[in-house]
Structures are given as C-alpha cells and as structure tokens.
C-alpha cells in the first residue's frame, strides 16, 4: 500500500530486512529519520516496517507529548522501559518529532519540552538491541543536533513523481471505486462485526490514457492528496444517483482539486508573510 519511487522502495526494503534480522544476528538496530512534506507516506512506511519485521509497535505524536509538560518525562520513561523489556523488540515511532525534540537554543521552549528532550537523549545515547527509533518530521532543520547524532539512517520522503501518482490513482480507484473492500464498521466499538461494503462505481468512458493524463495534471500533490482526489470522485459518482463516474466528472474533480491545492498554497504564503511581519 506504500507507493514510493523505486530507489526509496529498495532502500526501505533493505532496512526492513535488516530490522527483521537484527536480533537474530545479535547486532543493534539502526535508528532512522523520515522527513518530507505531509502526506508522503512516512507514518505508513513505519507501520509497514514494524509489521514486516515482527516488532511490537508504539506511536508517539510530538503534538501530544509537548502539552504534557513535566508529565511527559514519566510517560517517556514508561515507553522506554516497556521497549527494553519486550521479547520481540519494539519500533518506536515519533511523529511530528519537531514538536518536542526541537533545538534547545530555540526561543520559547518550555521546561517540560526541554526535560522531554533530555529523556530522549539519555535513553538513546547508545546502540540498542531492544528498540529501533524512527523519527518523522516535516521540518528536520528544527531537530536538536544531539538527537540527529543518534540517527543512523536518513530517508527523504519526497512528493510522488508522475509514475507514482499514476500508480496511486489506479490503487485508490480500485479501493474506492471499482472494487471497494468490505470492512467492519461501528462508532466507538459498537456493532463490531457488522460488515459494510460500498457499492462499486462504474467508470463510464474513462481510459488508461485519461488516468495517465490526470497523473500528470496532479503534479505537486502528496499521496494523501491523491487519495482525497479519488475519494472526491467517489462522492461525485454517488452524488450522480447511479454510482457512475463519467469522464467529464472525473476531469472536473481533478480540475477542482488542482484549484483547491493552489488556494491552500496561497493561504500558507499569506500566513508565512504575516508571521514574518510580526517577528520583524
């Protein structure tokens, strides 16, 4: 389910194979940094690596750790204690790592965040045969230098190229349109076991060439954004009343999502300009 450029896929496969066999060979794990724009597959790749390697899996979100203040120290020690006692080994994934692992010389860093960073540094100071640390961030330049020194492998998750976008379109169109899988549904665990399946969508006049053309037009979109394009196609098909996606509707969704992307980028530029003005 992770669509990556061939060179990145090969490197991840090599690291996954190593991670799966590290304990058997009696060698330490290699800590990793995944960086790149939002929606490029960092979290999904970490989950897949954990499953493939047979390791247990823990997720920390920097956005959740930072507000804990001094309690973050206790929570982090608990996670590392558990990791070091696991019989399988643990992949410890820290998403939005820059939220609490930023450089110590950064202005407005709270004492709680500094303390949490110090725990991370003290618990990752040496090679580990118990856990592998995977950090993910959109802003690697904000991470503390001492933390970066703990990292053995640095992998950039870039925006997908045309070939990857086309593969994603086909993957997501199968998942959401032509061959949707059945799945258990329920809110907060209620009605577990009930199976629900979306009605298949008929593609009316959409050729392989049209999909390839859309992949070109969607330049600059992340994998998550490509998935949202196809979900919008699903909504358009169901909204038509007959679960059919025509070529015109297909193209209109692509055009609309490209325009929305341009608007979002403009919002970011305005926000950056406002922030720069306030700090000057």
PDB file of C-alpha atoms in Angstrom:
ATOM      1  CA  UNK A   1       0.000   0.000   0.000  1.00  0.00           C
ATOM      2  CA  UNK A   2       3.028   2.304   0.155  1.00  0.00           C
ATOM      3  CA  UNK A   3       3.764   3.680  -3.314  1.00  0.00           C
ATOM      4  CA  UNK A   4       7.301   5.053  -3.468  1.00  0.00           C
ATOM      5  CA  UNK A   5       9.962   5.790  -6.043  1.00  0.00           C
ATOM      6  CA  UNK A   6      11.958   2.626  -6.880  1.00  0.00           C
ATOM      7  CA  UNK A   7      15.166   3.798  -5.179  1.00  0.00           C
ATOM      8  CA  UNK A   8      13.334   4.671  -1.960  1.00  0.00           C
ATOM      9  CA  UNK A   9      11.367   1.427  -2.029  1.00  0.00           C
ATOM     10  CA  UNK A  10      14.594  -0.549  -2.423  1.00  0.00           C
ATOM     11  CA  UNK A  11      16.260   1.233   0.470  1.00  0.00           C
ATOM     12  CA  UNK A  12      13.262   0.765   2.752  1.00  0.00           C
ATOM     13  CA  UNK A  13      13.095  -2.927   1.874  1.00  0.00           C
ATOM     14  CA  UNK A  14      16.767  -3.313   2.776  1.00  0.00           C
ATOM     15  CA  UNK A  15      16.245  -1.571   6.116  1.00  0.00           C
ATOM     16  CA  UNK A  16      13.124  -3.635   6.825  1.00  0.00           C
ATOM     17  CA  UNK A  17      15.030  -6.864   6.141  1.00  0.00           C
ATOM     18  CA  UNK A  18      17.855  -5.718   8.402  1.00  0.00           C
ATOM     19  CA  UNK A  19      15.431  -4.718  11.174  1.00  0.00           C
ATOM     20  CA  UNK A  20      13.709  -8.100  10.954  1.00  0.00           C
ATOM     21  CA  UNK A  21      17.004  -9.981  11.327  1.00  0.00           C
ATOM     22  CA  UNK A  22      18.985  -7.712  13.680  1.00  0.00           C
ATOM     23  CA  UNK A  23      18.190  -9.666  16.845  1.00  0.00           C
ATOM     24  CA  UNK A  24      18.924 -12.975  15.164  1.00  0.00           C
ATOM     25  CA  UNK A  25      22.369 -11.709  14.201  1.00  0.00           C
ATOM     26  CA  UNK A  26      22.933 -10.133  17.609  1.00  0.00           C
ATOM     27  CA  UNK A  27      23.518  -6.623  16.258  1.00  0.00           C
ATOM     28  CA  UNK A  28      21.983  -3.286  17.314  1.00  0.00           C
ATOM     29  CA  UNK A  29      19.065  -1.734  15.481  1.00  0.00           C
ATOM     30  CA  UNK A  30      19.610   1.317  13.313  1.00  0.00           C
ATOM     31  CA  UNK A  31      17.672   4.440  14.276  1.00  0.00           C
ATOM     32  CA  UNK A  32      16.026   6.313  11.398  1.00  0.00           C
ATOM     33  CA  UNK A  33      14.791   9.752  10.431  1.00  0.00           C
ATOM     34  CA  UNK A  34      11.951  10.036   7.915  1.00  0.00           C
ATOM     35  CA  UNK A  35      11.475  13.570   6.634  1.00  0.00           C
ATOM     36  CA  UNK A  36       9.460  15.218   3.903  1.00  0.00           C
ATOM     37  CA  UNK A  37       6.193  17.034   3.198  1.00  0.00           C
ATOM     38  CA  UNK A  38       2.956  15.944   4.886  1.00  0.00           C
ATOM     39  CA  UNK A  39       1.118  13.023   3.318  1.00  0.00           C
ATOM     40  CA  UNK A  40       4.115  11.386   1.650  1.00  0.00           C
ATOM     41  CA  UNK A  41       3.915   8.030   3.441  1.00  0.00           C
ATOM     42  CA  UNK A  42       6.224   8.419   6.439  1.00  0.00           C
ATOM     43  CA  UNK A  43       3.796   7.040   9.008  1.00  0.00           C
ATOM     44  CA  UNK A  44       2.514   4.287   6.734  1.00  0.00           C
ATOM     45  CA  UNK A  45       6.058   3.188   5.894  1.00  0.00           C
ATOM     46  CA  UNK A  46       6.934   2.967   9.593  1.00  0.00           C
ATOM     47  CA  UNK A  47       3.837   0.866  10.312  1.00  0.00           C
ATOM     48  CA  UNK A  48       4.590  -1.467   7.413  1.00  0.00           C
ATOM     49  CA  UNK A  49       8.194  -1.841   8.562  1.00  0.00           C
ATOM     50  CA  UNK A  50       7.068  -2.761  12.077  1.00  0.00           C
ATOM     51  CA  UNK A  51       4.614  -5.360  10.780  1.00  0.00           C
ATOM     52  CA  UNK A  52       7.111  -6.864   8.343  1.00  0.00           C
ATOM     53  CA  UNK A  53       9.911  -7.045  10.886  1.00  0.00           C
ATOM     54  CA  UNK A  54       7.723  -8.654  13.552  1.00  0.00           C
ATOM     55  CA  UNK A  55       8.463  -5.937  16.090  1.00  0.00           C
ATOM     56  CA  UNK A  56       5.948  -4.529  18.504  1.00  0.00           C
ATOM     57  CA  UNK A  57       4.941  -1.010  17.679  1.00  0.00           C
ATOM     58  CA  UNK A  58       4.496   2.196  19.664  1.00  0.00           C
ATOM     59  CA  UNK A  59       3.498   5.630  18.384  1.00  0.00           C
ATOM     60  CA  UNK A  60       4.259   8.958  19.996  1.00  0.00           C
ATOM     61  CA  UNK A  61       2.980  12.179  18.475  1.00  0.00           C
ATOM     62  CA  UNK A  62       5.072  15.215  19.243  1.00  0.00           C
ATOM     63  CA  UNK A  63       1.923  17.290  19.186  1.00  0.00           C
ATOM     64  CA  UNK A  64       0.557  15.185  22.058  1.00  0.00           C
ATOM     65  CA  UNK A  65       3.771  14.970  24.083  1.00  0.00           C
ATOM     66  CA  UNK A  66       4.566  18.696  24.180  1.00  0.00           C
ATOM     67  CA  UNK A  67       1.381  19.734  26.078  1.00  0.00           C
ATOM     68  CA  UNK A  68       2.025  17.128  28.794  1.00  0.00           C
ATOM     69  CA  UNK A  69       4.651  19.362  30.377  1.00  0.00           C
ATOM     70  CA  UNK A  70       6.549  17.657  33.186  1.00  0.00           C
ATOM     71  CA  UNK A  71       4.318  14.573  32.930  1.00  0.00           C
ATOM     72  CA  UNK A  72       5.953  13.862  29.563  1.00  0.00           C
ATOM     73  CA  UNK A  73       9.103  12.733  31.372  1.00  0.00           C
ATOM     74  CA  UNK A  74       7.236   9.989  33.235  1.00  0.00           C
ATOM     75  CA  UNK A  75       5.377   8.896  30.114  1.00  0.00           C
ATOM     76  CA  UNK A  76       8.550   8.699  28.026  1.00  0.00           C
ATOM     77  CA  UNK A  77      10.402   6.685  30.652  1.00  0.00           C
ATOM     78  CA  UNK A  78       7.455   4.260  30.745  1.00  0.00           C
ATOM     79  CA  UNK A  79       7.589   3.786  26.979  1.00  0.00           C
ATOM     80  CA  UNK A  80      11.323   3.134  27.000  1.00  0.00           C
ATOM     81  CA  UNK A  81      11.051   0.766  29.985  1.00  0.00           C
ATOM     82  CA  UNK A  82       8.428  -1.238  28.098  1.00  0.00           C
ATOM     83  CA  UNK A  83      10.540  -1.209  24.923  1.00  0.00           C
ATOM     84  CA  UNK A  84      13.550  -2.576  26.762  1.00  0.00           C
ATOM     85  CA  UNK A  85      11.509  -5.396  28.325  1.00  0.00           C
ATOM     86  CA  UNK A  86       9.820  -6.573  25.111  1.00  0.00           C
ATOM     87  CA  UNK A  87      10.724 -10.072  23.968  1.00  0.00           C
ATOM     88  CA  UNK A  88      10.127  -9.159  20.324  1.00  0.00           C
ATOM     89  CA  UNK A  89      11.792  -5.770  20.174  1.00  0.00           C
ATOM     90  CA  UNK A  90       9.956  -2.513  19.579  1.00  0.00           C
ATOM     91  CA  UNK A  91       9.748   0.009  16.778  1.00  0.00           C
ATOM     92  CA  UNK A  92       9.200   3.347  18.499  1.00  0.00           C
ATOM     93  CA  UNK A  93       7.746   5.820  16.007  1.00  0.00           C
ATOM     94  CA  UNK A  94       7.774   9.517  16.908  1.00  0.00           C
ATOM     95  CA  UNK A  95       5.569  11.524  14.558  1.00  0.00           C
ATOM     96  CA  UNK A  96       5.826  15.325  14.393  1.00  0.00           C
ATOM     97  CA  UNK A  97       9.135  14.912  16.197  1.00  0.00           C
ATOM     98  CA  UNK A  98       9.993  18.603  15.851  1.00  0.00           C
ATOM     99  CA  UNK A  99       7.098  19.484  18.204  1.00  0.00           C
ATOM    100  CA  UNK A 100       9.098  18.433  21.283  1.00  0.00           C
ATOM    101  CA  UNK A 101      12.546  17.420  20.028  1.00  0.00           C
ATOM    102  CA  UNK A 102      13.489  20.815  18.650  1.00  0.00           C
ATOM    103  CA  UNK A 103      16.838  22.506  19.178  1.00  0.00           C
ATOM    104  CA  UNK A 104      17.424  23.556  22.761  1.00  0.00           C
ATOM    105  CA  UNK A 105      18.518  27.039  21.675  1.00  0.00           C
ATOM    106  CA  UNK A 106      15.104  27.683  20.110  1.00  0.00           C
ATOM    107  CA  UNK A 107      13.158  30.540  21.679  1.00  0.00           C
ATOM    108  CA  UNK A 108      10.046  29.778  23.740  1.00  0.00           C
ATOM    109  CA  UNK A 109      10.961  26.157  24.503  1.00  0.00           C
ATOM    110  CA  UNK A 110       9.250  25.236  27.775  1.00  0.00           C
ATOM    111  CA  UNK A 111      10.988  23.462  30.628  1.00  0.00           C
ATOM    112  CA  UNK A 112       8.712  20.474  30.087  1.00  0.00           C
ATOM    113  CA  UNK A 113       9.778  20.174  26.457  1.00  0.00           C
ATOM    114  CA  UNK A 114      13.447  20.518  27.419  1.00  0.00           C
ATOM    115  CA  UNK A 115      13.014  17.788  30.016  1.00  0.00           C
ATOM    116  CA  UNK A 116      11.319  15.500  27.477  1.00  0.00           C
ATOM    117  CA  UNK A 117      14.161  16.054  25.027  1.00  0.00           C
ATOM    118  CA  UNK A 118      16.687  15.218  27.735  1.00  0.00           C
ATOM    119  CA  UNK A 119      14.885  11.924  28.397  1.00  0.00           C
ATOM    120  CA  UNK A 120      15.051  11.052  24.703  1.00  0.00           C
ATOM    121  CA  UNK A 121      18.745  11.863  24.610  1.00  0.00           C
ATOM    122  CA  UNK A 122      19.554   9.888  27.753  1.00  0.00           C
ATOM    123  CA  UNK A 123      17.563   6.802  26.675  1.00  0.00           C
ATOM    124  CA  UNK A 124      19.001   6.760  23.132  1.00  0.00           C
ATOM    125  CA  UNK A 125      22.605   7.581  23.956  1.00  0.00           C
ATOM    126  CA  UNK A 126      23.961   4.170  22.982  1.00  0.00           C
ATOM    127  CA  UNK A 127      23.303   1.480  20.404  1.00  0.00           C
ATOM    128  CA  UNK A 128      20.187  -0.539  21.228  1.00  0.00           C
ATOM    129  CA  UNK A 129      19.286  -4.174  20.658  1.00  0.00           C
ATOM    130  CA  UNK A 130      15.875  -3.608  22.261  1.00  0.00           C
ATOM    131  CA  UNK A 131      14.234  -0.916  20.155  1.00  0.00           C
ATOM    132  CA  UNK A 132      14.577   0.978  16.898  1.00  0.00           C
ATOM    133  CA  UNK A 133      13.714   4.666  16.962  1.00  0.00           C
ATOM    134  CA  UNK A 134      12.020   6.140  13.883  1.00  0.00           C
ATOM    135  CA  UNK A 135      11.523   9.905  13.857  1.00  0.00           C
ATOM    136  CA  UNK A 136       9.236  11.618  11.358  1.00  0.00           C
ATOM    137  CA  UNK A 137       9.116  15.337  10.672  1.00  0.00           C
ATOM    138  CA  UNK A 138       8.294  17.921   8.044  1.00  0.00           C
ATOM    139  CA  UNK A 139      10.990  20.188   9.497  1.00  0.00           C
ATOM    140  CA  UNK A 140      14.249  18.276  10.068  1.00  0.00           C
ATOM    141  CA  UNK A 141      16.153  21.538  10.414  1.00  0.00           C
ATOM    142  CA  UNK A 142      14.336  22.194  13.713  1.00  0.00           C
ATOM    143  CA  UNK A 143      15.517  18.986  15.409  1.00  0.00           C
ATOM    144  CA  UNK A 144      18.132  19.126  18.136  1.00  0.00           C
ATOM    145  CA  UNK A 145      21.651  18.446  16.907  1.00  0.00           C
ATOM    146  CA  UNK A 146      22.344  15.887  19.628  1.00  0.00           C
ATOM    147  CA  UNK A 147      19.213  13.978  18.644  1.00  0.00           C
ATOM    148  CA  UNK A 148      20.230  13.980  14.983  1.00  0.00           C
ATOM    149  CA  UNK A 149      23.526  12.451  16.095  1.00  0.00           C
ATOM    150  CA  UNK A 150      21.544   9.412  17.319  1.00  0.00           C
ATOM    151  CA  UNK A 151      20.160   8.820  13.815  1.00  0.00           C
ATOM    152  CA  UNK A 152      21.864   6.161  11.676  1.00  0.00           C
ATOM    153  CA  UNK A 153      19.723   6.363   8.533  1.00  0.00           C
ATOM    154  CA  UNK A 154      18.148   9.485   6.985  1.00  0.00           C
ATOM    155  CA  UNK A 155      15.415   8.961   4.395  1.00  0.00           C
ATOM    156  CA  UNK A 156      13.694  11.732   2.447  1.00  0.00           C
ATOM    157  CA  UNK A 157      10.058  11.112   1.533  1.00  0.00           C
ATOM    158  CA  UNK A 158       9.551  13.424  -1.412  1.00  0.00           C
ATOM    159  CA  UNK A 159       6.342  14.235  -3.261  1.00  0.00           C
ATOM    160  CA  UNK A 160       5.453  11.443  -5.706  1.00  0.00           C
ATOM    161  CA  UNK A 161       6.519  11.666  -9.327  1.00  0.00           C
ATOM    162  CA  UNK A 162       4.221  11.112 -12.290  1.00  0.00           C
ATOM    163  CA  UNK A 163       4.693   7.327 -12.342  1.00  0.00           C
ATOM    164  CA  UNK A 164       3.972   7.062  -8.606  1.00  0.00           C
ATOM    165  CA  UNK A 165       0.901   9.308  -8.888  1.00  0.00           C
ATOM    166  CA  UNK A 166      -0.464   7.149 -11.697  1.00  0.00           C
ATOM    167  CA  UNK A 167       0.097   4.004  -9.628  1.00  0.00           C
ATOM    168  CA  UNK A 168      -1.634   5.666  -6.674  1.00  0.00           C
ATOM    169  CA  UNK A 169      -4.601   6.695  -8.815  1.00  0.00           C
ATOM    170  CA  UNK A 170      -5.067   3.126 -10.012  1.00  0.00           C
ATOM    171  CA  UNK A 171      -4.659   1.736  -6.495  1.00  0.00           C
ATOM    172  CA  UNK A 172      -7.129   4.171  -4.944  1.00  0.00           C
ATOM    173  CA  UNK A 173      -9.617   3.912  -7.815  1.00  0.00           C
ATOM    174  CA  UNK A 174      -9.754   0.175  -7.244  1.00  0.00           C
ATOM    175  CA  UNK A 175     -10.096   0.622  -3.479  1.00  0.00           C
ATOM    176  CA  UNK A 176     -12.748   3.340  -3.517  1.00  0.00           C
ATOM    177  CA  UNK A 177     -14.473   2.932  -6.870  1.00  0.00           C
ATOM    178  CA  UNK A 178     -14.394  -0.315  -8.795  1.00  0.00           C
ATOM    179  CA  UNK A 179     -13.630  -2.909  -6.102  1.00  0.00           C
ATOM    180  CA  UNK A 180     -14.251  -1.479  -2.617  1.00  0.00           C
ATOM    181  CA  UNK A 181     -13.437  -3.958   0.165  1.00  0.00           C
ATOM    182  CA  UNK A 182     -15.892  -4.935   2.860  1.00  0.00           C
ATOM    183  CA  UNK A 183     -14.976  -3.745   6.320  1.00  0.00           C
ATOM    184  CA  UNK A 184     -16.225  -3.772   9.885  1.00  0.00           C
ATOM    185  CA  UNK A 185     -17.934  -0.555  10.834  1.00  0.00           C
ATOM    186  CA  UNK A 186     -19.083   0.965  14.094  1.00  0.00           C
ATOM    187  CA  UNK A 187     -18.727   4.003  16.293  1.00  0.00           C
ATOM    188  CA  UNK A 188     -16.534   3.610  19.367  1.00  0.00           C
ATOM    189  CA  UNK A 189     -16.632  -0.150  19.010  1.00  0.00           C
ATOM    190  CA  UNK A 190     -20.426  -0.527  18.771  1.00  0.00           C
ATOM    191  CA  UNK A 191     -21.848  -3.023  16.282  1.00  0.00           C
ATOM    192  CA  UNK A 192     -18.458  -4.638  15.722  1.00  0.00           C
ATOM    193  CA  UNK A 193     -18.592  -7.491  13.272  1.00  0.00           C
ATOM    194  CA  UNK A 194     -21.199  -5.897  11.044  1.00  0.00           C
ATOM    195  CA  UNK A 195     -19.831  -5.852   7.524  1.00  0.00           C
ATOM    196  CA  UNK A 196     -20.364  -2.918   5.223  1.00  0.00           C
ATOM    197  CA  UNK A 197     -19.349  -2.598   1.614  1.00  0.00           C
ATOM    198  CA  UNK A 198     -19.594   0.438  -0.603  1.00  0.00           C
ATOM    199  CA  UNK A 199     -21.394  -0.024  -3.878  1.00  0.00           C
ATOM    200  CA  UNK A 200     -18.955  -0.371  -6.789  1.00  0.00           C
ATOM    201  CA  UNK A 201     -18.702   2.637  -9.071  1.00  0.00           C
ATOM    202  CA  UNK A 202     -18.956   2.205 -12.830  1.00  0.00           C
ATOM    203  CA  UNK A 203     -16.287   4.035 -14.815  1.00  0.00           C
ATOM    204  CA  UNK A 204     -18.009   5.498 -17.857  1.00  0.00           C
ATOM    205  CA  UNK A 205     -15.633   6.303 -20.698  1.00  0.00           C
ATOM    206  CA  UNK A 206     -12.505   6.667 -18.544  1.00  0.00           C
ATOM    207  CA  UNK A 207      -9.492   5.114 -20.259  1.00  0.00           C
ATOM    208  CA  UNK A 208      -5.989   4.267 -19.102  1.00  0.00           C
ATOM    209  CA  UNK A 209      -4.845   7.310 -21.034  1.00  0.00           C
ATOM    210  CA  UNK A 210      -7.218   9.544 -19.069  1.00  0.00           C
ATOM    211  CA  UNK A 211      -5.796   8.235 -15.797  1.00  0.00           C
ATOM    212  CA  UNK A 212      -2.243   8.792 -17.029  1.00  0.00           C
ATOM    213  CA  UNK A 213      -3.168  12.342 -18.070  1.00  0.00           C
ATOM    214  CA  UNK A 214      -4.661  13.023 -14.633  1.00  0.00           C
ATOM    215  CA  UNK A 215      -1.449  11.796 -13.001  1.00  0.00           C
ATOM    216  CA  UNK A 216       0.466  14.439 -14.948  1.00  0.00           C
ATOM    217  CA  UNK A 217      -2.042  17.164 -14.044  1.00  0.00           C
ATOM    218  CA  UNK A 218      -1.844  16.326 -10.329  1.00  0.00           C
ATOM    219  CA  UNK A 219       1.808  17.342 -10.132  1.00  0.00           C
ATOM    220  CA  UNK A 220       2.724  18.634  -6.679  1.00  0.00           C
ATOM    221  CA  UNK A 221       0.139  16.613  -4.764  1.00  0.00           C
ATOM    222  CA  UNK A 222       1.139  14.221  -1.998  1.00  0.00           C
ATOM    223  CA  UNK A 223      -0.026  10.638  -1.787  1.00  0.00           C
ATOM    224  CA  UNK A 224      -2.619  11.624   0.802  1.00  0.00           C
ATOM    225  CA  UNK A 225      -3.909  14.346  -1.509  1.00  0.00           C
ATOM    226  CA  UNK A 226      -4.128  11.924  -4.440  1.00  0.00           C
ATOM    227  CA  UNK A 227      -6.185   9.614  -2.236  1.00  0.00           C
ATOM    228  CA  UNK A 228      -8.513  12.511  -1.411  1.00  0.00           C
ATOM    229  CA  UNK A 229      -8.926  13.205  -5.138  1.00  0.00           C
ATOM    230  CA  UNK A 230     -10.234   9.671  -5.642  1.00  0.00           C
ATOM    231  CA  UNK A 231     -12.497   9.927  -2.584  1.00  0.00           C
ATOM    232  CA  UNK A 232     -13.942  13.074  -4.173  1.00  0.00           C
ATOM    233  CA  UNK A 233     -14.535  11.059  -7.350  1.00  0.00           C
ATOM    234  CA  UNK A 234     -16.423   8.519  -5.258  1.00  0.00           C
ATOM    235  CA  UNK A 235     -18.592  11.299  -3.830  1.00  0.00           C
ATOM    236  CA  UNK A 236     -19.253  12.639  -7.327  1.00  0.00           C
ATOM    237  CA  UNK A 237     -20.277   9.178  -8.535  1.00  0.00           C
ATOM    238  CA  UNK A 238     -22.662   8.532  -5.644  1.00  0.00           C
ATOM    239  CA  UNK A 239     -23.952  12.076  -5.943  1.00  0.00           C
ATOM    240  CA  UNK A 240     -24.937  11.410  -9.543  1.00  0.00           C
ATOM    241  CA  UNK A 241     -27.593   8.996  -8.298  1.00  0.00           C
ATOM    242  CA  UNK A 242     -26.464   5.978 -10.310  1.00  0.00           C
ATOM    243  CA  UNK A 243     -22.981   5.253  -8.876  1.00  0.00           C
ATOM    244  CA  UNK A 244     -21.416   6.120 -12.208  1.00  0.00           C
ATOM    245  CA  UNK A 245     -18.312   8.243 -12.803  1.00  0.00           C
ATOM    246  CA  UNK A 246     -18.284   9.819 -16.237  1.00  0.00           C
ATOM    247  CA  UNK A 247     -15.190  11.161 -17.952  1.00  0.00           C
ATOM    248  CA  UNK A 248     -16.477  14.718 -17.502  1.00  0.00           C
ATOM    249  CA  UNK A 249     -16.991  14.173 -13.770  1.00  0.00           C
ATOM    250  CA  UNK A 250     -13.550  12.564 -13.497  1.00  0.00           C
ATOM    251  CA  UNK A 251     -11.905  15.559 -15.157  1.00  0.00           C
ATOM    252  CA  UNK A 252     -13.939  18.068 -13.155  1.00  0.00           C
ATOM    253  CA  UNK A 253     -12.813  16.524  -9.876  1.00  0.00           C
ATOM    254  CA  UNK A 254      -9.175  16.642 -10.984  1.00  0.00           C
ATOM    255  CA  UNK A 255      -9.531  20.276 -12.059  1.00  0.00           C
ATOM    256  CA  UNK A 256     -11.266  21.255  -8.813  1.00  0.00           C
ATOM    257  CA  UNK A 257      -8.652  19.579  -6.621  1.00  0.00           C
ATOM    258  CA  UNK A 258      -5.833  21.293  -8.510  1.00  0.00           C
ATOM    259  CA  UNK A 259      -7.517  24.649  -7.905  1.00  0.00           C
ATOM    260  CA  UNK A 260      -8.006  23.817  -4.218  1.00  0.00           C
ATOM    261  CA  UNK A 261      -4.312  22.967  -3.920  1.00  0.00           C
ATOM    262  CA  UNK A 262      -3.392  26.359  -5.371  1.00  0.00           C
ATOM    263  CA  UNK A 263      -5.694  28.074  -2.871  1.00  0.00           C
ATOM    264  CA  UNK A 264      -4.156  26.199   0.065  1.00  0.00           C
ATOM    265  CA  UNK A 265      -0.649  27.170  -1.040  1.00  0.00           C
ATOM    266  CA  UNK A 266      -1.785  30.791  -1.229  1.00  0.00           C
ATOM    267  CA  UNK A 267      -3.145  30.545   2.331  1.00  0.00           C
ATOM    268  CA  UNK A 268       0.230  29.245   3.522  1.00  0.00           C
ATOM    269  CA  UNK A 269       2.073  32.082   1.773  1.00  0.00           C
ATOM    270  CA  UNK A 270      -0.211  34.650   3.426  1.00  0.00           C
ATOM    271  CA  UNK A 271       0.338  33.034   6.824  1.00  0.00           C
ATOM    272  CA  UNK A 272       4.114  32.979   6.358  1.00  0.00           C
ATOM    273  CA  UNK A 273       4.117  36.646   5.364  1.00  0.00           C
ATOM    274  CA  UNK A 274       2.021  37.571   8.401  1.00  0.00           C
ATOM    275  CA  UNK A 275       4.311  35.607  10.698  1.00  0.00           C
ATOM    276  CA  UNK A 276       7.397  37.271   9.245  1.00  0.00           C
ATOM    277  CA  UNK A 277       5.825  40.706   9.712  1.00  0.00           C
ATOM    278  CA  UNK A 278       5.015  40.000  13.364  1.00  0.00           C
ATOM    279  CA  UNK A 279       8.530  38.760  14.121  1.00  0.00           C
ATOM    280  CA  UNK A 280      10.274  41.698  12.440  1.00  0.00           C
TER     281      UNK A 280
END
